[in-house]
mmCIF file of C-alpha atoms in Angstrom:
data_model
loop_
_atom_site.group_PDB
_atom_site.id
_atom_site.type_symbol
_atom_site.label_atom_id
_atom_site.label_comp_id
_atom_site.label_asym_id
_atom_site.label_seq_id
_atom_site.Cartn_x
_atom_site.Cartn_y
_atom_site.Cartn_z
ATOM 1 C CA UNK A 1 18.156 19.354 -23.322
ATOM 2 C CA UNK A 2 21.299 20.029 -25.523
ATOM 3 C CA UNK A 3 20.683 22.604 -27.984
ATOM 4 C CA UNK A 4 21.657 22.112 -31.808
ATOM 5 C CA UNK A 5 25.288 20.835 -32.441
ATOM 6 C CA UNK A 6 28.027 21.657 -35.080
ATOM 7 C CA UNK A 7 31.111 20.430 -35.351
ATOM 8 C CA UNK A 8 33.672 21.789 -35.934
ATOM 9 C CA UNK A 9 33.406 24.926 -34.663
ATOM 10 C CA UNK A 10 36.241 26.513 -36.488
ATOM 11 C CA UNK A 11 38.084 24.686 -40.007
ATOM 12 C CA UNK A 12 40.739 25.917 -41.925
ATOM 13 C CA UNK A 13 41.414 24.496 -45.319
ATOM 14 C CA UNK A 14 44.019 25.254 -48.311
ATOM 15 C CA UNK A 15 42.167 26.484 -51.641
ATOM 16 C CA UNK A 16 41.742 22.620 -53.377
ATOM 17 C CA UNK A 17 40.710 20.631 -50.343
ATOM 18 C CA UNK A 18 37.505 19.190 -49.180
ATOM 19 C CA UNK A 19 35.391 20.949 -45.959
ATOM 20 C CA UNK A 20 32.968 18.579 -44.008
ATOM 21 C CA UNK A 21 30.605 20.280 -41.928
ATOM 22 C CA UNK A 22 28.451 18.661 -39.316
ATOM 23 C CA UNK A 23 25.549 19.075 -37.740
ATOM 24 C CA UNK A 24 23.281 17.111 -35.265
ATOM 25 C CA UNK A 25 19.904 18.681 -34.551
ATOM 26 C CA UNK A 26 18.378 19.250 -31.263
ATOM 27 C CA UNK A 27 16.829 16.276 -29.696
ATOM 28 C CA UNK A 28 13.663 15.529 -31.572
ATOM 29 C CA UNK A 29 14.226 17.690 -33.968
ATOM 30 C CA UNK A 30 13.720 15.876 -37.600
ATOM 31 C CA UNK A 31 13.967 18.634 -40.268
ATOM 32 C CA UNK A 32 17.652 21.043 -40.961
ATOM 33 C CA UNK A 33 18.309 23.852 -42.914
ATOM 34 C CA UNK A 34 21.677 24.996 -43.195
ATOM 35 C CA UNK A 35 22.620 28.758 -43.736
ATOM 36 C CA UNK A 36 26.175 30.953 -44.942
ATOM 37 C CA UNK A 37 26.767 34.144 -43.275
ATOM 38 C CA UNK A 38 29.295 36.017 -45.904
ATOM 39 C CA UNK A 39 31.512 38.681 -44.103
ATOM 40 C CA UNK A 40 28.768 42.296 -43.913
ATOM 41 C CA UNK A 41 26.243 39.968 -44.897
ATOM 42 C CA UNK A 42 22.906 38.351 -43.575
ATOM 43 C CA UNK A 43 22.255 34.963 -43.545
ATOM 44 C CA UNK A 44 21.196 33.045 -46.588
ATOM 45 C CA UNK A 45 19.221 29.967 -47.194
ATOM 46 C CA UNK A 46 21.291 27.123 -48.506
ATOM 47 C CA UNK A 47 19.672 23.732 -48.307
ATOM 48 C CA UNK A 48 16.633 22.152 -46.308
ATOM 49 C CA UNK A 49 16.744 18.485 -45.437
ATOM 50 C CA UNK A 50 14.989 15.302 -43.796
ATOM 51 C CA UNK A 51 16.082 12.409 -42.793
ATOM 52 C CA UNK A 52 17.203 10.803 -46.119
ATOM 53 C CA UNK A 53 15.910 13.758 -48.546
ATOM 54 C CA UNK A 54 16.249 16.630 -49.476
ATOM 55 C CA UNK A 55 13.421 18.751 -49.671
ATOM 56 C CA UNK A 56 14.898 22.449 -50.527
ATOM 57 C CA UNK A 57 18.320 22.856 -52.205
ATOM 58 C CA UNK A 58 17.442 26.475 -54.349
ATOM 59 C CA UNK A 59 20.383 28.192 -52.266
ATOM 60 C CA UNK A 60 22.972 25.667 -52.770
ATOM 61 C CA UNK A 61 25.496 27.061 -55.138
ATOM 62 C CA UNK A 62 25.826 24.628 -58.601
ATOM 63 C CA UNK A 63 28.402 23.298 -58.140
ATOM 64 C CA UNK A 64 30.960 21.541 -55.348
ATOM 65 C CA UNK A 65 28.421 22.049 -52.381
ATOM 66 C CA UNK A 66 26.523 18.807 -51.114
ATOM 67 C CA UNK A 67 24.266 18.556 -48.442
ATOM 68 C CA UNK A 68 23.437 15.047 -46.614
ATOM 69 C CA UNK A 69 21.074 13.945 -43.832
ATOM 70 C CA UNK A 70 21.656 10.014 -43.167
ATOM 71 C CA UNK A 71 19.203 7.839 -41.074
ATOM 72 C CA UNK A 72 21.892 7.862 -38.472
ATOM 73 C CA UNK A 73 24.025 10.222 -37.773
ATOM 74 C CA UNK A 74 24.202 14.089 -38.603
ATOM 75 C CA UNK A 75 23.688 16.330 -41.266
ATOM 76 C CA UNK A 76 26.590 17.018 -43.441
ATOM 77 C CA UNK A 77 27.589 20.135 -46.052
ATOM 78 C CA UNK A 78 30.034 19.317 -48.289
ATOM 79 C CA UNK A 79 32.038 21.756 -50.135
ATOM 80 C CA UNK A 80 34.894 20.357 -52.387
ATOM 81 C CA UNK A 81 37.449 22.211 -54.132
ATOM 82 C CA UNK A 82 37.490 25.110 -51.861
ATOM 83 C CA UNK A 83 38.121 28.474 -52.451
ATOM 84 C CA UNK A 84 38.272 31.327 -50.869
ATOM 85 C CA UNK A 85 35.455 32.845 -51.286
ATOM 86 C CA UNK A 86 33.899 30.144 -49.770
ATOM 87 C CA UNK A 87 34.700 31.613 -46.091
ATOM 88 C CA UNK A 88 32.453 32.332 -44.321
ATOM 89 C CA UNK A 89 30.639 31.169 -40.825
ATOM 90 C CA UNK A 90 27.526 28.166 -41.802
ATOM 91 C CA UNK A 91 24.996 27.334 -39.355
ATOM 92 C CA UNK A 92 22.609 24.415 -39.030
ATOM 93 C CA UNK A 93 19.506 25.100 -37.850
ATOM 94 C CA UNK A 94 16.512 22.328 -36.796
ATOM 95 C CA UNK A 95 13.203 22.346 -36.297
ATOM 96 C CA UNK A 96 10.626 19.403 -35.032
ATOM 97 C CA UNK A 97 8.233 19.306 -37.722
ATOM 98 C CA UNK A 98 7.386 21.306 -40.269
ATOM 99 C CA UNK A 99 4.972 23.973 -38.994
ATOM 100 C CA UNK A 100 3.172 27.447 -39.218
ATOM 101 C CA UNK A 101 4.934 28.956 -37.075
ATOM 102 C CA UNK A 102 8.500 28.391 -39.338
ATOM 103 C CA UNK A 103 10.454 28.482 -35.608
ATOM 104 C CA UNK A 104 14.042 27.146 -36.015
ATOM 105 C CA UNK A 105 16.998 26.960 -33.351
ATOM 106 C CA UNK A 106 20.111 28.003 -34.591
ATOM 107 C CA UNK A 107 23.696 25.889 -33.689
ATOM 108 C CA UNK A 108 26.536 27.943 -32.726
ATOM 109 C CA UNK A 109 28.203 27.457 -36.403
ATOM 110 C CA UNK A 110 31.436 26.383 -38.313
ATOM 111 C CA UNK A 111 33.638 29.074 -38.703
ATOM 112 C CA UNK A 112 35.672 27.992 -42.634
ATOM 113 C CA UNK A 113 38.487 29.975 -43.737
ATOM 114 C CA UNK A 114 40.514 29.103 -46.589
ATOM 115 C CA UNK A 115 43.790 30.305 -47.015
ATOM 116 C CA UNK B 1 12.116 36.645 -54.506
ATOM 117 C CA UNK B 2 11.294 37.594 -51.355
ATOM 118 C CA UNK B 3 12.923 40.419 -49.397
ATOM 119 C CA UNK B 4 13.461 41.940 -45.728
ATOM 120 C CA UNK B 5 14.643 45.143 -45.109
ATOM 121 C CA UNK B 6 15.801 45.938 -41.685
ATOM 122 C CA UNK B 7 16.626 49.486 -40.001
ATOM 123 C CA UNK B 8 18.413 51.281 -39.164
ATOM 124 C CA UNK B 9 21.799 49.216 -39.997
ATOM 125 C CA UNK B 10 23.452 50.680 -36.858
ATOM 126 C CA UNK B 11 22.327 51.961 -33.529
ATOM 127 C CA UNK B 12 24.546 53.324 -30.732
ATOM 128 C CA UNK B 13 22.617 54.408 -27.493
ATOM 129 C CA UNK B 14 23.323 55.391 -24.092
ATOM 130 C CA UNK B 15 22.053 53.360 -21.552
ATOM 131 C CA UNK B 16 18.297 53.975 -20.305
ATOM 132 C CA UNK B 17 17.079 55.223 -23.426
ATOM 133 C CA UNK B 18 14.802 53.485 -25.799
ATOM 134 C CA UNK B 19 14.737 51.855 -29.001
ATOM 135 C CA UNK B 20 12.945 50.747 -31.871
ATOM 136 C CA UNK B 21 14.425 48.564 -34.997
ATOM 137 C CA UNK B 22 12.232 47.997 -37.939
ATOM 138 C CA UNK B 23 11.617 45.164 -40.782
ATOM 139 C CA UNK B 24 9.587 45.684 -43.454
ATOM 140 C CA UNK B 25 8.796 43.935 -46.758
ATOM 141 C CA UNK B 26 6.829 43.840 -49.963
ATOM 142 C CA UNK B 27 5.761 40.606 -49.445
ATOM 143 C CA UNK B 28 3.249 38.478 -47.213
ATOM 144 C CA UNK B 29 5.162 36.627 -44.408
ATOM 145 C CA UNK B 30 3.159 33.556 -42.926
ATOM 146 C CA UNK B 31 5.321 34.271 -39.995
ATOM 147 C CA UNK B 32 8.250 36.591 -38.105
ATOM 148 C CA UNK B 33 11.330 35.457 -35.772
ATOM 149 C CA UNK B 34 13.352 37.677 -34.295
ATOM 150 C CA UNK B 35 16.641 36.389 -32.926
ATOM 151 C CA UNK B 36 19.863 37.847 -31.110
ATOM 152 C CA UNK B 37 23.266 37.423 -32.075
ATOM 153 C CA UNK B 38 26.109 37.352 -30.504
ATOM 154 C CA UNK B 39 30.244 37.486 -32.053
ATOM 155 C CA UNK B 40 31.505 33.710 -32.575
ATOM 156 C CA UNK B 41 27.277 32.449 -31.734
ATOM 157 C CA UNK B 42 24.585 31.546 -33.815
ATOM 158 C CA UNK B 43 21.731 33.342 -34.047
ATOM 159 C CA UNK B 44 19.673 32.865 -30.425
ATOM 160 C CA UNK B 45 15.645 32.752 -30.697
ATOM 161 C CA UNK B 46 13.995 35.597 -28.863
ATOM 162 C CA UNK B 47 10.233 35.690 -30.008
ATOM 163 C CA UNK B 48 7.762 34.274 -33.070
ATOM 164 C CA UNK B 49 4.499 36.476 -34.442
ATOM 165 C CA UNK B 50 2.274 34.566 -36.581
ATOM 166 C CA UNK B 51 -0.611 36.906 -36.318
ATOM 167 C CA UNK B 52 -1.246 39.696 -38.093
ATOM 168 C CA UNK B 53 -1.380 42.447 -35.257
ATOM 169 C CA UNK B 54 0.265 40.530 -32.920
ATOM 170 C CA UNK B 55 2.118 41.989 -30.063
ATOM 171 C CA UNK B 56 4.202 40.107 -27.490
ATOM 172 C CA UNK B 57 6.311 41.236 -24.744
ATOM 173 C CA UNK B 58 9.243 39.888 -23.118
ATOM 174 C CA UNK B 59 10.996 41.671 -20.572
ATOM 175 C CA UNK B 60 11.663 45.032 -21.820
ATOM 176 C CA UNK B 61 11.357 44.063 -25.183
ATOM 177 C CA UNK B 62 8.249 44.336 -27.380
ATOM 178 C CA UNK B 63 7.626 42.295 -30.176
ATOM 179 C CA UNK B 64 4.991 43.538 -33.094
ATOM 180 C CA UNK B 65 3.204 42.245 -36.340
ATOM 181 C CA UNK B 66 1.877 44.582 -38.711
ATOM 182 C CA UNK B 67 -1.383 43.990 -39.525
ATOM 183 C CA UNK B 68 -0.822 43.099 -43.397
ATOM 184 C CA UNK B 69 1.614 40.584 -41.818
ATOM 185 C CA UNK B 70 4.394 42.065 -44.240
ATOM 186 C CA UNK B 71 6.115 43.944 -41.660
ATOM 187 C CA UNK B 72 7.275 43.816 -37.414
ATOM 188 C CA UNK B 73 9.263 46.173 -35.166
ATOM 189 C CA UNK B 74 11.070 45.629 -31.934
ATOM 190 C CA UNK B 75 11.126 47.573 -29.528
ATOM 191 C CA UNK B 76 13.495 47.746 -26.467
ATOM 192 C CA UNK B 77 12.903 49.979 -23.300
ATOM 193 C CA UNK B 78 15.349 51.423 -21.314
ATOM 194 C CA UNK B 79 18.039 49.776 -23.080
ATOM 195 C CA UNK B 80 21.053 47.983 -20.689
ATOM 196 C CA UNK B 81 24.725 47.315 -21.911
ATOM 197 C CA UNK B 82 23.701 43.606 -21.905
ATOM 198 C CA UNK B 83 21.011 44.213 -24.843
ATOM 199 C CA UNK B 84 24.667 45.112 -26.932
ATOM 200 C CA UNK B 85 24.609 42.748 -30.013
ATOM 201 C CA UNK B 86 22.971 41.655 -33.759
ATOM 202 C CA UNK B 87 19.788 41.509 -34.226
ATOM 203 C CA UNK B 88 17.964 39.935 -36.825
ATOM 204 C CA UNK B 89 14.711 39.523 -38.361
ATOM 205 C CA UNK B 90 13.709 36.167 -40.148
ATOM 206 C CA UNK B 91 10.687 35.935 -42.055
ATOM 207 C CA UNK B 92 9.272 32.203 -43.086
ATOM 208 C CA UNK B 93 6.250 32.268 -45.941
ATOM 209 C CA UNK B 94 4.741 28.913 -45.055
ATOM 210 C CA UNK B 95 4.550 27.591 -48.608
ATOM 211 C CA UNK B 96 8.598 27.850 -48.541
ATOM 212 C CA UNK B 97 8.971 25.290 -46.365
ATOM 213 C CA UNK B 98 11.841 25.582 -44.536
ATOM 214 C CA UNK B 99 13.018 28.875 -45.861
ATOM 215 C CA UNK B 100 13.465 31.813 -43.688
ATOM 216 C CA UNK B 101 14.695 35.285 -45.308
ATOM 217 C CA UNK B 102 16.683 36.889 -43.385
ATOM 218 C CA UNK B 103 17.498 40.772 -42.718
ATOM 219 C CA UNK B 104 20.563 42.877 -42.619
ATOM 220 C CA UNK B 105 20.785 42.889 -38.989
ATOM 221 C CA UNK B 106 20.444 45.634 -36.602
ATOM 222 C CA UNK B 107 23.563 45.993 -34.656
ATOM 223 C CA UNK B 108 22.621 47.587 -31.537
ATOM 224 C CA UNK B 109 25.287 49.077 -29.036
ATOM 225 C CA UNK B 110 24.547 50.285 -25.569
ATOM 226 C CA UNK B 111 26.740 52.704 -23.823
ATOM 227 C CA UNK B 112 26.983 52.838 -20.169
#
């Protein structure tokens, strides 16, 4: 039963380009949330999505981040324009429904640097 | 705006002894994860409380709730080099859907 996927697993980019992050969720799995871990921080909430909506976007940032969740295929996070204080790991997380219990499973994460 | 505070920040132990790491908030969470991380990973799941009170074991790790559901402690007995890594606390307040606040992290290092 593979776990949650994210792809790539490490992305550099030049300050100015586009990063595409992906993410499919664990088999079943219907609802993703995508975190940032800044260097010596925690994790923060970015975005929560179904397929086709989204449903929680307060920790996007304004402006150049996008989030997507398709009827096929995986999630995405956009960021456009990079720069470089936009490094930092992301990770997708899923979770089959939305429940009580709050339970996600974490993928292993996209490490972006931006040089 | 909800917060977690986790402690302490760092913990370096010798092997065999035991351990507790705390997370405590202001506010009412509907439920607690607590999840191990290790360098290059994401964060793995090791338990969920979702009852005030609550204890669960796993191994040589025990898992609690406070009562007030606003706060939970882990702790570890007779700690092994292989319990070495970050660990976090992750809070989820039911009528956030989706959102889990996170803690600091705990990194925890175990010295043969």
């Amino acid at each position: 039963n593979a776990g949650v996927m994210q792809n790539p697993r490490h992305l550099v980019r030049r300050r100015g380009q586009e990063a595409r992050l992906r993410c499919s969720p664990m088999k079943g799995h219907s609802h993703v949330y995508w975190y940032r871990q800044l260097p010596e921080e925690g994790l923060k909430f970015m975005v929560y999505l179904q397929k086709e909506n989204i449903i929680d976007e307060s920790g996007m940032p304004k402006e150049r981040f996008s989030a997507e969740f398709p009827k096929e295929g995986p999630s995405i996070l956009r960021i456009q324009q990079v720069v470089r204080g936009d490094s930092a790991a992301y990770f997708c997380a899923s979770s089959m429904a939305l429940s009580f219990t709050d339970t996600q499973y974490f993928g292993p994460g996209t490490r972006l640097t931006v040089l | 705006t909800q917060l977690l505070e986790q402690s302490p920040q760092f913990l370096s132990i010798q092997e065999g002894e035991n351990l507790t790491v705390y997370c405590n908030s202001s506010s009412v969470f509907s439920s607690l994860q607590w999840y191990r991380q290790e360098p290059g990973e994401g964060p793995v799941l090791l338990v969920t409380v979702v009852t005030g009170g609550e204890v669960k074991k796993l191994k040589r790790l025990t898992f609690q709730f406070g009562d007030a559901r606003k706060d939970s402690s882990l702790h570890i007995t007779a700690a092994q080099p292989g319990d070495t890594g970050l660990y976090l606390c992750a809070g989820g307040a039911g009528t956030s859907y989706g959102k889990l606040t996170f803690g600091q992290g705990t990194i925890l290092t175990v010295h043969p």
